[in-house]
Tab-separated table of C-alpha atoms in Angstrom:
chain	number	residue	atom	x	y	z
A	1	ASN	CA	-16.545	9.595	-2.038
A	2	ASN	CA	-13.546	8.944	0.221
A	3	LEU	CA	-11.401	7.429	-2.564
A	4	THR	CA	-9.535	9.743	-4.943
A	5	SER	CA	-7.630	8.564	-8.000
A	6	SER	CA	-4.779	10.982	-8.679
A	7	ILE	CA	-1.300	11.042	-10.180
A	8	GLN	CA	-0.527	13.777	-7.630
A	9	CYS	CA	0.390	12.982	-4.050
A	10	ALA	CA	-2.051	14.003	-1.345
A	11	ILE	CA	-1.225	16.961	0.887
A	12	MET	CA	1.695	15.611	2.898
A	13	ALA	CA	0.526	17.075	6.227
A	14	ARG	CA	-2.691	15.017	5.955
A	15	VAL	CA	-1.058	11.671	5.057
A	16	VAL	CA	-0.837	9.307	8.032
A	17	TYR	CA	-0.280	6.027	6.176
A	18	ALA	CA	1.282	5.013	2.860
A	19	THR	CA	1.075	1.770	0.934
A	20	VAL	CA	2.545	0.618	-2.373
A	21	VAL	CA	1.298	-2.050	-4.768
A	22	VAL	CA	4.585	-3.649	-5.878
A	23	HIS	CA	4.394	-5.784	-8.998
A	24	GLY	CA	7.113	-7.668	-10.802
A	25	SER	CA	7.713	-7.555	-14.536
A	26	ALA	CA	5.481	-10.627	-15.044
A	27	GLY	CA	2.625	-8.921	-13.168
A	28	ASP	CA	2.813	-10.785	-9.848
A	29	ILE	CA	2.157	-8.674	-6.738
A	30	ALA	CA	3.975	-8.668	-3.379
A	31	CYS	CA	1.455	-9.318	-0.619
A	32	GLY	CA	1.754	-9.993	3.106
A	33	PHE	CA	-0.590	-10.849	5.950
A	34	SER	CA	-0.940	-8.110	8.576
A	35	HIS	CA	-1.254	-9.470	12.098
A	36	LEU	CA	-2.727	-6.132	13.199
A	37	SER	CA	-5.556	-5.791	10.659
A	38	LYS	CA	-5.898	-9.555	10.027
A	39	GLU	CA	-5.901	-8.866	6.278
A	40	TRP	CA	-3.686	-9.536	3.286
A	41	GLU	CA	-2.282	-6.306	1.921
A	42	PRO	CA	0.587	-4.766	-0.036
A	43	PRO	CA	3.495	-3.231	1.892
A	44	GLY	CA	2.569	-0.142	3.864
A	45	GLY	CA	2.512	1.487	7.235
A	46	TRP	CA	2.316	4.544	9.450
A	47	ARG	CA	4.178	7.635	8.272
A	48	GLU	CA	6.827	8.744	10.746
A	49	SER	CA	7.232	12.438	11.607
A	50	LYS	CA	9.028	14.469	8.926
A	51	GLU	CA	8.970	11.442	6.586
A	52	THR	CA	7.405	11.965	3.173
A	53	PRO	CA	4.679	9.540	2.046
A	54	LEU	CA	7.077	8.263	-0.650
A	55	ALA	CA	9.783	7.649	1.973
A	56	THR	CA	7.202	5.767	4.071
A	57	ALA	CA	6.261	3.580	1.089
A	58	ASN	CA	9.923	2.837	0.342
A	59	ARG	CA	10.791	2.104	3.997
A	60	GLU	CA	7.774	-0.136	4.550
A	61	THR	CA	8.449	-2.051	1.325
A	62	LEU	CA	12.034	-2.689	2.430
A	63	GLU	CA	10.968	-3.738	5.956
A	64	GLU	CA	8.105	-5.970	4.826
A	65	THR	CA	9.565	-7.513	1.666
A	66	GLY	CA	13.305	-6.774	1.498
A	67	ILE	CA	12.790	-5.011	-1.845
A	68	VAL	CA	14.539	-1.695	-2.462
A	69	LEU	CA	12.359	0.450	-4.715
A	70	ARG	CA	13.749	3.007	-7.118
A	71	PRO	CA	12.059	6.302	-6.091
A	72	GLU	CA	11.536	7.248	-9.742
A	73	GLY	CA	9.698	3.932	-10.250
A	74	VAL	CA	7.093	4.634	-7.558
A	75	VAL	CA	4.023	6.492	-8.827
A	76	PRO	CA	1.039	7.908	-6.937
A	77	LEU	CA	-2.249	6.146	-7.685
A	78	GLY	CA	-4.436	8.146	-5.343
A	79	TYR	CA	-5.462	8.374	-1.737
A	80	GLU	CA	-8.208	7.318	0.601
A	81	ARG	CA	-9.628	8.924	3.703
A	82	TYR	CA	-8.208	6.633	6.372
A	83	ARG	CA	-10.541	5.286	9.018
A	84	ASN	CA	-8.770	4.531	12.278
A	85	ARG	CA	-9.913	0.971	13.014
A	86	THR	CA	-6.976	-0.233	15.083
A	87	GLY	CA	-6.271	2.624	17.473
A	88	GLY	CA	-3.027	3.506	15.705
A	89	HIS	CA	-1.048	6.051	17.642
A	90	LEU	CA	-0.190	8.292	14.681
A	91	TRP	CA	-3.725	8.869	13.399
A	92	HIS	CA	-5.353	12.248	14.031
A	93	PRO	CA	-8.467	13.846	12.495
A	94	THR	CA	-6.241	16.279	10.563
A	95	ARG	CA	-3.931	13.449	9.418
A	96	ASP	CA	-6.561	11.252	7.835
A	97	LEU	CA	-5.308	10.160	4.401
A	98	MET	CA	-3.696	6.959	3.174
A	99	GLN	CA	-1.492	7.556	0.122
A	100	VAL	CA	-1.519	4.654	-2.362
A	101	PHE	CA	1.421	4.182	-4.737
A	102	GLY	CA	2.219	1.666	-7.454
A	103	ALA	CA	5.691	0.351	-8.328
A	104	ARG	CA	6.730	-1.932	-11.184
A	105	LEU	CA	9.958	-3.885	-10.820
A	106	ASP	CA	12.270	-4.833	-13.677
A	107	SER	CA	12.582	-8.403	-12.386
A	108	VAL	CA	10.268	-11.402	-12.029
A	109	ARG	CA	9.483	-12.439	-8.441
A	110	PRO	CA	12.668	-11.333	-6.666
A	111	ALA	CA	13.229	-13.047	-3.324
A	112	LEU	CA	11.080	-11.663	-0.512
A	113	VAL	CA	12.417	-11.227	3.015
A	114	ASP	CA	10.043	-10.355	5.845
A	115	ASP	CA	11.809	-8.392	8.593
A	116	ASP	CA	8.634	-6.884	10.053
A	117	ASP	CA	7.096	-8.583	13.100
A	118	GLY	CA	3.661	-7.256	12.152
A	119	ILE	CA	3.640	-9.040	8.785
A	120	GLY	CA	3.618	-12.756	8.119
A	121	GLY	CA	3.561	-14.911	5.033
A	122	VAL	CA	4.835	-12.327	2.566
A	123	GLU	CA	4.672	-13.812	-0.939
A	124	TRP	CA	4.201	-13.149	-4.634
A	125	VAL	CA	0.632	-13.641	-5.854
A	126	THR	CA	-1.099	-13.418	-9.216
A	127	PHE	CA	-3.603	-10.641	-9.883
A	128	THR	CA	-6.441	-13.152	-9.397
A	129	GLN	CA	-5.033	-14.217	-6.012
A	130	PHE	CA	-4.520	-10.568	-5.076
A	131	ARG	CA	-8.173	-9.830	-5.907
A	132	GLN	CA	-9.311	-12.828	-3.831
A	133	ARG	CA	-7.280	-11.655	-0.837
A	134	CYS	CA	-7.756	-7.893	-1.090
A	135	GLY	CA	-10.710	-7.204	-3.408
A	136	GLU	CA	-13.032	-6.174	-0.577
A	137	LEU	CA	-10.623	-3.675	0.995
A	138	PHE	CA	-11.415	0.033	0.719
A	139	TRP	CA	-8.379	0.872	-1.464
A	140	TRP	CA	-9.038	-1.915	-3.996
A	141	PRO	CA	-10.338	0.319	-6.847
A	142	LEU	CA	-6.938	2.044	-6.971
A	143	ALA	CA	-5.190	-1.327	-7.362
A	144	GLU	CA	-7.590	-2.278	-10.165
A	145	HIS	CA	-6.861	1.032	-11.852
A	146	LEU	CA	-3.109	0.307	-11.722
A	147	PHE	CA	-3.660	-2.925	-13.659
A	148	GLY	CA	-5.804	-1.296	-16.331
A	149	GLU	CA	-9.261	-2.062	-15.038
A	150	PRO	CA	-11.851	0.688	-14.676
A	151	LEU	CA	-11.748	2.525	-11.351
A	152	GLY	CA	-14.459	1.048	-9.159
A	153	GLY	CA	-15.640	-1.326	-11.866
């Protein structure tokens, strides 16, 4: 299986991409449309050199939503072996993992600001809408697990 549920971060040297499922105190999830992958997804992106996966998740969330996450409020959910589908320049066979985090905000639907050219239509969605938009994506079981549903079920 290429999907691993874990409260521990993956080996940093292998992480090429990080994403974070950001949900407000009422349970709504921040979601944007990626022009590159042509999919709805939570904030995330390529890890820059010497950047930790957590720093990547925080930076991408700020760039794609305008939300500043509290580092202590961001928790690892697991990781997935990343398949390079888009020819991304930072992927390498030895850097093949996508770290998935979860983050719960103390507020309900704070304003979202999209400052990333690669993302469009960033918005708050309900869990049902999130499942409709993202339920077929490879990392989905980790998102389900965050919201109390059985992993993979």
